[in-house]
PDB file of C-alpha atoms in Angstrom:
ATOM      1  CA  MET A 221       0.000   0.000   0.000  1.00 91.00           C
ATOM      2  CA  THR A 222       1.367   3.383  -0.940  1.00 94.00           C
ATOM      3  CA  ASN A 223       1.796   6.337   1.383  1.00 94.00           C
ATOM      4  CA  ASP A 224      -0.829   8.236  -0.652  1.00 96.00           C
ATOM      5  CA  GLU A 225      -3.354   5.410  -0.153  1.00 96.00           C
ATOM      6  CA  LEU A 226      -2.659   5.338   3.587  1.00 96.00           C
ATOM      7  CA  SER A 227      -2.971   9.130   3.771  1.00 96.00           C
ATOM      8  CA  ALA A 228      -6.355   9.021   2.042  1.00 95.00           C
ATOM      9  CA  ILE A 229      -7.602   6.372   4.484  1.00 95.00           C
ATOM     10  CA  ARG A 230      -6.259   8.387   7.435  1.00 96.00           C
ATOM     11  CA  GLU A 231      -8.002  11.558   6.184  1.00 96.00           C
ATOM     12  CA  ARG A 232     -11.337   9.749   5.902  1.00 93.00           C
ATOM     13  CA  ALA A 233     -10.930   8.294   9.402  1.00 93.00           C
ATOM     14  CA  VAL A 234     -10.071  11.684  10.920  1.00 92.00           C
ATOM     15  CA  ALA A 235     -13.016  13.374   9.159  1.00 90.00           C
ATOM     16  CA  ALA A 236     -15.577  10.789  10.371  1.00 85.00           C
ATOM     17  CA  THR A 237     -17.674  11.324  13.474  1.00 80.00           C
ATOM     18  CA  PRO A 238     -15.786  10.121  16.578  1.00 81.00           C
ATOM     19  CA  GLY A 239     -16.641   6.708  17.988  1.00 80.00           C
ATOM     20  CA  PRO A 240     -17.532   4.449  19.460  1.00 81.00           C
ATOM     21  CA  TRP A 241     -20.532   3.726  17.254  1.00 80.00           C
ATOM     22  CA  GLU A 242     -23.345   1.378  18.168  1.00 77.00           C
ATOM     23  CA  MET A 243     -25.567  -0.770  15.997  1.00 75.00           C
ATOM     24  CA  GLN A 244     -29.270  -1.337  16.634  1.00 72.00           C
ATOM     25  CA  PRO A 245     -31.822  -3.266  14.543  1.00 70.00           C
ATOM     26  CA  ILE A 246     -34.644  -1.193  13.058  1.00 67.00           C
ATOM     27  CA  GLY A 247     -38.156  -2.394  13.827  1.00 61.00           C
ATOM     28  CA  ARG A 248     -39.362  -5.722  15.145  1.00 53.00           C
ATOM     29  CA  SER A 249     -38.400  -7.583  12.029  1.00 52.00           C
ATOM     30  CA  SER A 250     -35.133  -6.630  10.428  1.00 52.00           C
ATOM     31  CA  PHE A 251     -35.609  -3.727   8.025  1.00 56.00           C
ATOM     32  CA  GLY A 252     -31.967  -2.827   8.395  1.00 66.00           C
ATOM     33  CA  TYR A 253     -29.809  -1.336  11.114  1.00 69.00           C
ATOM     34  CA  GLU A 254     -29.288   2.042  12.666  1.00 68.00           C
ATOM     35  CA  LEU A 255     -25.709   3.043  13.429  1.00 67.00           C
ATOM     36  CA  ARG A 256     -25.361   5.553  16.263  1.00 69.00           C
ATOM     37  CA  GLN A 257     -22.588   7.617  17.784  1.00 65.00           C
ATOM     38  CA  ARG A 258     -23.934   8.436  21.216  1.00 62.00           C
ATOM     39  CA  ASP A 259     -26.891  10.768  20.559  1.00 59.00           C
ATOM     40  CA  SER A 260     -25.454  12.933  17.789  1.00 59.00           C
ATOM     41  CA  LEU A 261     -25.211  10.627  14.783  1.00 56.00           C
ATOM     42  CA  SER A 262     -27.793   8.315  13.354  1.00 61.00           C
ATOM     43  CA  VAL A 263     -27.231   6.522  10.067  1.00 61.00           C
ATOM     44  CA  LEU A 264     -29.734   4.071   8.690  1.00 59.00           C
ATOM     45  CA  LEU A 265     -28.171   1.104   6.956  1.00 60.00           C
ATOM     46  CA  TYR A 266     -30.245  -0.895   4.523  1.00 55.00           C
ATOM     47  CA  THR A 267     -28.346  -3.666   2.861  1.00 53.00           C
ATOM     48  CA  GLU A 268     -30.231  -3.868  -0.396  1.00 55.00           C
ATOM     49  CA  GLY A 269     -30.290  -7.302  -1.901  1.00 55.00           C
ATOM     50  CA  CYS A 270     -29.145  -8.890   1.345  1.00 54.00           C
ATOM     51  CA  TYR A 271     -31.903 -11.249   2.402  1.00 54.00           C
ATOM     52  CA  VAL A 272     -29.903 -13.233   4.932  1.00 54.00           C
ATOM     53  CA  PRO A 273     -30.465 -11.609   8.363  1.00 62.00           C
ATOM     54  CA  LYS A 274     -27.148 -12.825   9.802  1.00 68.00           C
ATOM     55  CA  GLN A 275     -25.294 -11.361   6.789  1.00 70.00           C
ATOM     56  CA  GLU A 276     -27.125  -8.068   7.223  1.00 70.00           C
ATOM     57  CA  GLU A 277     -26.135  -7.995  10.899  1.00 74.00           C
ATOM     58  CA  ALA A 278     -22.529  -8.852  10.043  1.00 79.00           C
ATOM     59  CA  ASN A 279     -22.406  -5.989   7.518  1.00 76.00           C
ATOM     60  CA  ALA A 280     -23.762  -3.500  10.078  1.00 78.00           C
ATOM     61  CA  LEU A 281     -21.293  -4.705  12.742  1.00 83.00           C
ATOM     62  CA  PHE A 282     -18.407  -4.337  10.292  1.00 85.00           C
ATOM     63  CA  ILE A 283     -19.366  -0.740   9.506  1.00 84.00           C
ATOM     64  CA  ALA A 284     -20.030   0.177  13.144  1.00 83.00           C
ATOM     65  CA  HIS A 285     -16.650  -1.187  14.260  1.00 88.00           C
ATOM     66  CA  ALA A 286     -14.744   0.350  11.349  1.00 91.00           C
ATOM     67  CA  ARG A 287     -14.682   3.664  13.270  1.00 89.00           C
ATOM     68  CA  GLU A 288     -12.298   2.126  15.793  1.00 92.00           C
ATOM     69  CA  ASP A 289     -10.788  -0.643  13.652  1.00 95.00           C
ATOM     70  CA  VAL A 290      -9.455   1.590  10.863  1.00 96.00           C
ATOM     71  CA  PRO A 291      -7.495   3.950  13.155  1.00 96.00           C
ATOM     72  CA  ALA A 292      -6.126   0.924  15.045  1.00 96.00           C
ATOM     73  CA  LEU A 293      -4.991  -0.680  11.795  1.00 97.00           C
ATOM     74  CA  LEU A 294      -3.390   2.585  10.649  1.00 97.00           C
ATOM     75  CA  ALA A 295      -1.501   2.820  13.949  1.00 97.00           C
ATOM     76  CA  GLU A 296      -0.260  -0.762  13.467  1.00 97.00           C
ATOM     77  CA  VAL A 297       0.908   0.023   9.914  1.00 97.00           C
ATOM     78  CA  ASP A 298       2.784   3.056  11.275  1.00 97.00           C
ATOM     79  CA  ARG A 299       4.371   0.929  14.017  1.00 97.00           C
ATOM     80  CA  LEU A 300       5.417  -1.820  11.622  1.00 96.00           C
ATOM     81  CA  ARG A 301       6.844   0.644   9.099  1.00 96.00           C
ATOM     82  CA  ALA A 302       8.868   2.368  11.814  1.00 96.00           C
ATOM     83  CA  GLU A 303      10.129  -1.004  13.047  1.00 95.00           C
ATOM     84  CA  ASN A 304      11.025  -1.992   9.485  1.00 94.00           C
ATOM     85  CA  THR A 305      12.967   1.240   9.002  1.00 94.00           C
ATOM     86  CA  LEU A 306      14.858   0.694  12.254  1.00 94.00           C
ATOM     87  CA  LEU A 307      15.746  -2.881  11.295  1.00 93.00           C
ATOM     88  CA  ARG A 308      16.980  -1.722   7.886  1.00 91.00           C
ATOM     89  CA  GLU A 309      19.115   0.977   9.517  1.00 91.00           C
ATOM     90  CA  HIS A 310      20.757  -1.674  11.704  1.00 91.00           C
ATOM     91  CA  GLY A 311      21.328  -4.048   8.778  1.00 87.00           C
ATOM     92  CA  VAL A 312      18.937  -6.697  10.059  1.00 90.00           C
ATOM     93  CA  ILE A 313      16.842  -6.389   6.906  1.00 81.00           C
ATOM     94  CA  ILE A 314      18.640  -6.012   3.613  1.00 77.00           C
ATOM     95  CA  ASP A 315      16.842  -4.689   0.529  1.00 73.00           C
ATOM     96  CA  SER A 316      16.626  -7.277  -2.197  1.00 62.00           C
TER      97      SER A 316
END
């Protein structure tokens, strides 16, 4: 992944409403899910063409957790890149 791609992901994560987000089913039978950030954000998620309730729930959970997962993954990429640079500087890793 390029630095530009990582920067674009980081910019989207920073611009998004802060987490944590919660997921709640809409209605008694599943019409979709509502994603909430405390009381200030409410996004309705309808997974069109998804007729499997467990799949619909999995999609909503993925999106709700992305608010914390993406920044955590970016931090891990930063940590690993810094570690890689340090190892290269000490000759532990040699460019091929």
